């Protein structure tokens, strides 16, 4: 994954979170989870991607109750980092 692809995929996920938060009604816990996911995603940069790899997946699996289709997108991004 080159820098351009990494940045594009990360931005798509940020946009997904923003769209999801504005278009759907959630309970307070879901909003907290999505905001936490955004915080974790913002810790990723192209330069530190290998050190951060796995953090999104572990955060989602261990401490969040997100809709599977949403969580899956973030896990796929995390797994494809090379």
mmCIF file of N, CA and C in Angstrom, residues 2-81:
data_model
loop_
_atom_site.group_PDB
_atom_site.id
_atom_site.type_symbol
_atom_site.label_atom_id
_atom_site.label_comp_id
_atom_site.label_asym_id
_atom_site.label_seq_id
_atom_site.Cartn_x
_atom_site.Cartn_y
_atom_site.Cartn_z
ATOM 1 N N UNK A 2 0.798 2.034 -1.053
ATOM 2 C CA UNK A 2 1.608 3.244 -1.102
ATOM 3 C C UNK A 2 0.923 4.374 -0.334
ATOM 4 N N UNK A 3 1.628 5.487 -0.212
ATOM 5 C CA UNK A 3 1.142 6.589 0.605
ATOM 6 C C UNK A 3 -0.183 7.143 0.081
ATOM 7 N N UNK A 4 -0.305 7.291 -1.209
ATOM 8 C CA UNK A 4 -1.524 7.846 -1.801
ATOM 9 C C UNK A 4 -2.740 6.964 -1.511
ATOM 10 N N UNK A 5 -2.580 5.668 -1.672
ATOM 11 C CA UNK A 5 -3.679 4.727 -1.406
ATOM 12 C C UNK A 5 -4.029 4.737 0.074
ATOM 13 N N UNK A 6 -3.016 4.740 0.934
ATOM 14 C CA UNK A 6 -3.246 4.769 2.377
ATOM 15 C C UNK A 6 -4.072 5.992 2.760
ATOM 16 N N UNK A 7 -3.654 7.148 2.288
ATOM 17 C CA UNK A 7 -4.345 8.390 2.632
ATOM 18 C C UNK A 7 -5.777 8.373 2.108
ATOM 19 N N UNK A 8 -5.972 7.885 0.902
ATOM 20 C CA UNK A 8 -7.315 7.833 0.312
ATOM 21 C C UNK A 8 -8.234 6.908 1.110
ATOM 22 N N UNK A 9 -7.741 5.722 1.464
ATOM 23 C CA UNK A 9 -8.557 4.773 2.223
ATOM 24 C C UNK A 9 -8.869 5.296 3.621
ATOM 25 N N UNK A 10 -7.886 5.910 4.246
ATOM 26 C CA UNK A 10 -8.106 6.478 5.579
ATOM 27 C C UNK A 10 -9.155 7.585 5.507
ATOM 28 N N UNK A 11 -9.058 8.454 4.509
ATOM 29 C CA UNK A 11 -10.025 9.532 4.365
ATOM 30 C C UNK A 11 -11.422 8.988 4.095
ATOM 31 N N UNK A 12 -11.511 7.920 3.311
ATOM 32 C CA UNK A 12 -12.819 7.300 3.061
ATOM 33 C C UNK A 12 -13.454 6.806 4.356
ATOM 34 N N UNK A 13 -12.644 6.262 5.255
ATOM 35 C CA UNK A 13 -13.161 5.788 6.538
ATOM 36 C C UNK A 13 -13.578 6.954 7.434
ATOM 37 N N UNK A 14 -12.814 8.029 7.402
ATOM 38 C CA UNK A 14 -13.178 9.224 8.171
ATOM 39 C C UNK A 14 -14.508 9.767 7.659
ATOM 40 N N UNK A 15 -14.658 9.808 6.345
ATOM 41 C CA UNK A 15 -15.911 10.269 5.744
ATOM 42 C C UNK A 15 -17.071 9.349 6.107
ATOM 43 N N UNK A 16 -16.808 8.050 6.151
ATOM 44 C CA UNK A 16 -17.841 7.079 6.522
ATOM 45 C C UNK A 16 -18.341 7.343 7.940
ATOM 46 N N UNK A 17 -17.423 7.599 8.842
ATOM 47 C CA UNK A 17 -17.816 7.901 10.222
ATOM 48 C C UNK A 17 -18.658 9.172 10.262
ATOM 49 N N UNK A 18 -18.184 10.207 9.586
ATOM 50 C CA UNK A 18 -18.916 11.481 9.585
ATOM 51 C C UNK A 18 -20.308 11.311 8.987
ATOM 52 N N UNK A 19 -20.399 10.602 7.872
ATOM 53 C CA UNK A 19 -21.697 10.371 7.237
ATOM 54 C C UNK A 19 -22.619 9.560 8.138
ATOM 55 N N UNK A 20 -22.073 8.551 8.768
ATOM 56 C CA UNK A 20 -22.859 7.681 9.636
ATOM 57 C C UNK A 20 -23.395 8.464 10.831
ATOM 58 N N UNK A 21 -22.555 9.310 11.408
ATOM 59 C CA UNK A 21 -22.983 10.099 12.566
ATOM 60 C C UNK A 21 -24.059 11.111 12.207
ATOM 61 N N UNK A 22 -24.061 11.613 10.982
ATOM 62 C CA UNK A 22 -25.035 12.633 10.610
ATOM 63 C C UNK A 22 -26.310 12.051 10.009
ATOM 64 N N UNK A 23 -26.239 10.865 9.435
ATOM 65 C CA UNK A 23 -27.392 10.321 8.727
ATOM 66 C C UNK A 23 -28.234 9.341 9.527
ATOM 67 N N UNK A 24 -27.668 8.776 10.554
ATOM 68 C CA UNK A 24 -28.393 7.736 11.272
ATOM 69 C C UNK A 24 -28.576 8.136 12.731
ATOM 70 N N UNK A 25 -29.637 7.629 13.303
ATOM 71 C CA UNK A 25 -29.862 7.853 14.720
ATOM 72 C C UNK A 25 -29.223 6.717 15.512
ATOM 73 N N UNK A 26 -28.481 7.088 16.498
ATOM 74 C CA UNK A 26 -27.781 6.119 17.321
ATOM 75 C C UNK A 26 -28.049 6.409 18.782
ATOM 76 N N UNK A 27 -27.820 5.402 19.585
ATOM 77 C CA UNK A 27 -27.841 5.640 21.024
ATOM 78 C C UNK A 27 -26.512 6.315 21.378
ATOM 79 N N UNK A 28 -26.441 6.843 22.558
ATOM 80 C CA UNK A 28 -25.250 7.569 22.985
ATOM 81 C C UNK A 28 -24.004 6.683 22.935
ATOM 82 N N UNK A 29 -24.144 5.404 23.275
ATOM 83 C CA UNK A 29 -22.998 4.493 23.256
ATOM 84 C C UNK A 29 -22.445 4.331 21.848
ATOM 85 N N UNK A 30 -23.307 4.266 20.845
ATOM 86 C CA UNK A 30 -22.843 4.142 19.457
ATOM 87 C C UNK A 30 -22.075 5.390 19.031
ATOM 88 N N UNK A 31 -22.543 6.551 19.433
ATOM 89 C CA UNK A 31 -21.843 7.796 19.107
ATOM 90 C C UNK A 31 -20.467 7.822 19.760
ATOM 91 N N UNK A 32 -20.408 7.376 21.000
ATOM 92 C CA UNK A 32 -19.128 7.324 21.718
ATOM 93 C C UNK A 32 -18.178 6.373 21.000
ATOM 94 N N UNK A 33 -18.691 5.211 20.586
ATOM 95 C CA UNK A 33 -17.861 4.227 19.886
ATOM 96 C C UNK A 33 -17.338 4.776 18.570
ATOM 97 N N UNK A 34 -18.189 5.434 17.799
ATOM 98 C CA UNK A 34 -17.760 5.995 16.514
ATOM 99 C C UNK A 34 -16.737 7.106 16.711
ATOM 100 N N UNK A 35 -16.925 7.915 17.722
ATOM 101 C CA UNK A 35 -15.940 8.970 17.995
ATOM 102 C C UNK A 35 -14.611 8.386 18.455
ATOM 103 N N UNK A 36 -14.659 7.329 19.252
ATOM 104 C CA UNK A 36 -13.426 6.651 19.677
ATOM 105 C C UNK A 36 -12.725 6.036 18.470
ATOM 106 N N UNK A 37 -13.496 5.448 17.581
ATOM 107 C CA UNK A 37 -12.942 4.870 16.358
ATOM 108 C C UNK A 37 -12.250 5.953 15.533
ATOM 109 N N UNK A 38 -12.837 7.107 15.457
ATOM 110 C CA UNK A 38 -12.235 8.231 14.736
ATOM 111 C C UNK A 38 -10.930 8.662 15.398
ATOM 112 N N UNK A 39 -10.906 8.701 16.709
ATOM 113 C CA UNK A 39 -9.673 9.045 17.434
ATOM 114 C C UNK A 39 -8.560 8.055 17.114
ATOM 115 N N UNK A 40 -8.882 6.781 17.155
ATOM 116 C CA UNK A 40 -7.875 5.748 16.879
ATOM 117 C C UNK A 40 -7.402 5.859 15.436
ATOM 118 N N UNK A 41 -8.325 6.033 14.515
ATOM 119 C CA UNK A 41 -7.974 6.157 13.103
ATOM 120 C C UNK A 41 -7.064 7.362 12.876
ATOM 121 N N UNK A 42 -7.312 8.451 13.584
ATOM 122 C CA UNK A 42 -6.483 9.645 13.429
ATOM 123 C C UNK A 42 -5.067 9.462 13.971
ATOM 124 N N UNK A 43 -4.848 8.434 14.766
ATOM 125 C CA UNK A 43 -3.495 8.126 15.238
ATOM 126 C C UNK A 43 -2.643 7.505 14.133
ATOM 127 N N UNK A 44 -3.294 6.977 13.104
ATOM 128 C CA UNK A 44 -2.586 6.334 12.003
ATOM 129 C C UNK A 44 -2.067 7.385 11.026
ATOM 130 N N UNK A 45 -0.803 7.266 10.664
ATOM 131 C CA UNK A 45 -0.240 8.050 9.572
ATOM 132 C C UNK A 45 0.501 7.062 8.675
ATOM 133 N N UNK A 46 0.840 7.493 7.497
ATOM 134 C CA UNK A 46 1.563 6.598 6.605
ATOM 135 C C UNK A 46 2.898 6.191 7.235
ATOM 136 N N UNK A 47 3.516 7.136 7.912
ATOM 137 C CA UNK A 47 4.831 6.884 8.503
ATOM 138 C C UNK A 47 4.774 5.891 9.672
ATOM 139 N N UNK A 48 3.696 5.899 10.459
ATOM 140 C CA UNK A 48 3.634 5.019 11.629
ATOM 141 C C UNK A 48 2.675 3.838 11.443
ATOM 142 N N UNK A 49 2.234 3.619 10.224
ATOM 143 C CA UNK A 49 1.192 2.614 9.955
ATOM 144 C C UNK A 49 1.589 1.217 10.411
ATOM 145 N N UNK A 50 2.853 0.856 10.266
ATOM 146 C CA UNK A 50 3.262 -0.493 10.663
ATOM 147 C C UNK A 50 3.280 -0.648 12.181
ATOM 148 N N UNK A 51 3.606 0.430 12.894
ATOM 149 C CA UNK A 51 3.585 0.375 14.352
ATOM 150 C C UNK A 51 2.145 0.352 14.885
ATOM 151 N N UNK A 52 1.231 1.015 14.192
ATOM 152 C CA UNK A 52 -0.165 1.094 14.626
ATOM 153 C C UNK A 52 -1.010 -0.075 14.134
ATOM 154 N N UNK A 53 -0.513 -0.789 13.144
ATOM 155 C CA UNK A 53 -1.294 -1.882 12.558
ATOM 156 C C UNK A 53 -1.824 -2.803 13.652
ATOM 157 N N UNK A 54 -3.105 -3.089 13.576
ATOM 158 C CA UNK A 54 -3.749 -3.959 14.550
ATOM 159 C C UNK A 54 -4.526 -3.206 15.612
ATOM 160 N N UNK A 55 -4.190 -1.938 15.837
ATOM 161 C CA UNK A 55 -4.857 -1.157 16.877
ATOM 162 C C UNK A 55 -6.345 -0.982 16.589
ATOM 163 N N UNK A 56 -6.694 -0.671 15.348
ATOM 164 C CA UNK A 56 -8.113 -0.531 14.993
ATOM 165 C C UNK A 56 -8.856 -1.837 15.216
ATOM 166 N N UNK A 57 -8.297 -2.906 14.702
ATOM 167 C CA UNK A 57 -8.956 -4.208 14.816
ATOM 168 C C UNK A 57 -9.157 -4.598 16.270
ATOM 169 N N UNK A 58 -8.126 -4.450 17.070
ATOM 170 C CA UNK A 58 -8.246 -4.815 18.486
ATOM 171 C C UNK A 58 -9.248 -3.928 19.211
ATOM 172 N N UNK A 59 -9.258 -2.648 18.886
ATOM 173 C CA UNK A 59 -10.202 -1.733 19.521
ATOM 174 C C UNK A 59 -11.630 -2.132 19.191
ATOM 175 N N UNK A 60 -11.882 -2.437 17.936
ATOM 176 C CA UNK A 60 -13.236 -2.810 17.505
ATOM 177 C C UNK A 60 -13.656 -4.131 18.130
ATOM 178 N N UNK A 61 -12.795 -5.111 18.068
ATOM 179 C CA UNK A 61 -13.145 -6.449 18.547
ATOM 180 C C UNK A 61 -13.253 -6.492 20.066
ATOM 181 N N UNK A 62 -12.328 -5.827 20.746
ATOM 182 C CA UNK A 62 -12.265 -5.929 22.209
ATOM 183 C C UNK A 62 -13.214 -5.001 22.960
ATOM 184 N N UNK A 63 -13.514 -3.843 22.394
ATOM 185 C CA UNK A 63 -14.233 -2.888 23.236
ATOM 186 C C UNK A 63 -15.395 -2.155 22.571
ATOM 187 N N UNK A 64 -15.776 -2.553 21.382
ATOM 188 C CA UNK A 64 -16.876 -1.851 20.725
ATOM 189 C C UNK A 64 -17.945 -2.819 20.261
ATOM 190 N N UNK A 65 -19.145 -2.317 20.249
ATOM 191 C CA UNK A 65 -20.269 -3.090 19.736
ATOM 192 C C UNK A 65 -20.826 -2.370 18.518
ATOM 193 N N UNK A 66 -20.027 -2.373 17.451
ATOM 194 C CA UNK A 66 -20.434 -1.725 16.209
ATOM 195 C C UNK A 66 -21.164 -2.700 15.318
ATOM 196 N N UNK A 67 -21.988 -2.150 14.447
ATOM 197 C CA UNK A 67 -22.610 -2.952 13.407
ATOM 198 C C UNK A 67 -21.505 -3.648 12.621
ATOM 199 N N UNK A 68 -21.705 -4.928 12.337
ATOM 200 C CA UNK A 68 -20.667 -5.725 11.678
ATOM 201 C C UNK A 68 -20.211 -5.103 10.360
ATOM 202 N N UNK A 69 -21.145 -4.630 9.547
ATOM 203 C CA UNK A 69 -20.777 -4.099 8.233
ATOM 204 C C UNK A 69 -19.896 -2.855 8.356
ATOM 205 N N UNK A 70 -20.079 -2.093 9.398
ATOM 206 C CA UNK A 70 -19.258 -0.911 9.622
ATOM 207 C C UNK A 70 -17.890 -1.307 10.168
ATOM 208 N N UNK A 71 -17.863 -2.123 11.185
ATOM 209 C CA UNK A 71 -16.601 -2.557 11.772
ATOM 210 C C UNK A 71 -15.719 -3.302 10.788
ATOM 211 N N UNK A 72 -16.349 -4.071 9.918
ATOM 212 C CA UNK A 72 -15.605 -4.857 8.928
ATOM 213 C C UNK A 72 -14.753 -3.965 8.032
ATOM 214 N N UNK A 73 -15.256 -2.812 7.642
ATOM 215 C CA UNK A 73 -14.516 -1.894 6.766
ATOM 216 C C UNK A 73 -13.221 -1.423 7.427
ATOM 217 N N UNK A 74 -13.281 -1.159 8.718
ATOM 218 C CA UNK A 74 -12.101 -0.702 9.434
ATOM 219 C C UNK A 74 -11.107 -1.844 9.644
ATOM 220 N N UNK A 75 -11.614 -3.014 9.913
ATOM 221 C CA UNK A 75 -10.731 -4.170 10.091
ATOM 222 C C UNK A 75 -10.022 -4.508 8.789
ATOM 223 N N UNK A 76 -10.728 -4.426 7.670
ATOM 224 C CA UNK A 76 -10.113 -4.687 6.364
ATOM 225 C C UNK A 76 -8.996 -3.676 6.100
ATOM 226 N N UNK A 77 -9.255 -2.403 6.361
ATOM 227 C CA UNK A 77 -8.232 -1.365 6.196
ATOM 228 C C UNK A 77 -7.006 -1.714 7.041
ATOM 229 N N UNK A 78 -7.244 -2.054 8.280
ATOM 230 C CA UNK A 78 -6.155 -2.363 9.212
ATOM 231 C C UNK A 78 -5.357 -3.586 8.736
ATOM 232 N N UNK A 79 -6.047 -4.598 8.277
ATOM 233 C CA UNK A 79 -5.379 -5.824 7.831
ATOM 234 C C UNK A 79 -4.585 -5.648 6.542
ATOM 235 N N UNK A 80 -4.987 -4.688 5.702
ATOM 236 C CA UNK A 80 -4.316 -4.495 4.413
ATOM 237 C C UNK A 80 -3.091 -3.582 4.492
ATOM 238 N N UNK A 81 -2.810 -3.074 5.670
ATOM 239 C CA UNK A 81 -1.625 -2.218 5.821
ATOM 240 C C UNK A 81 -0.379 -3.075 5.656
#
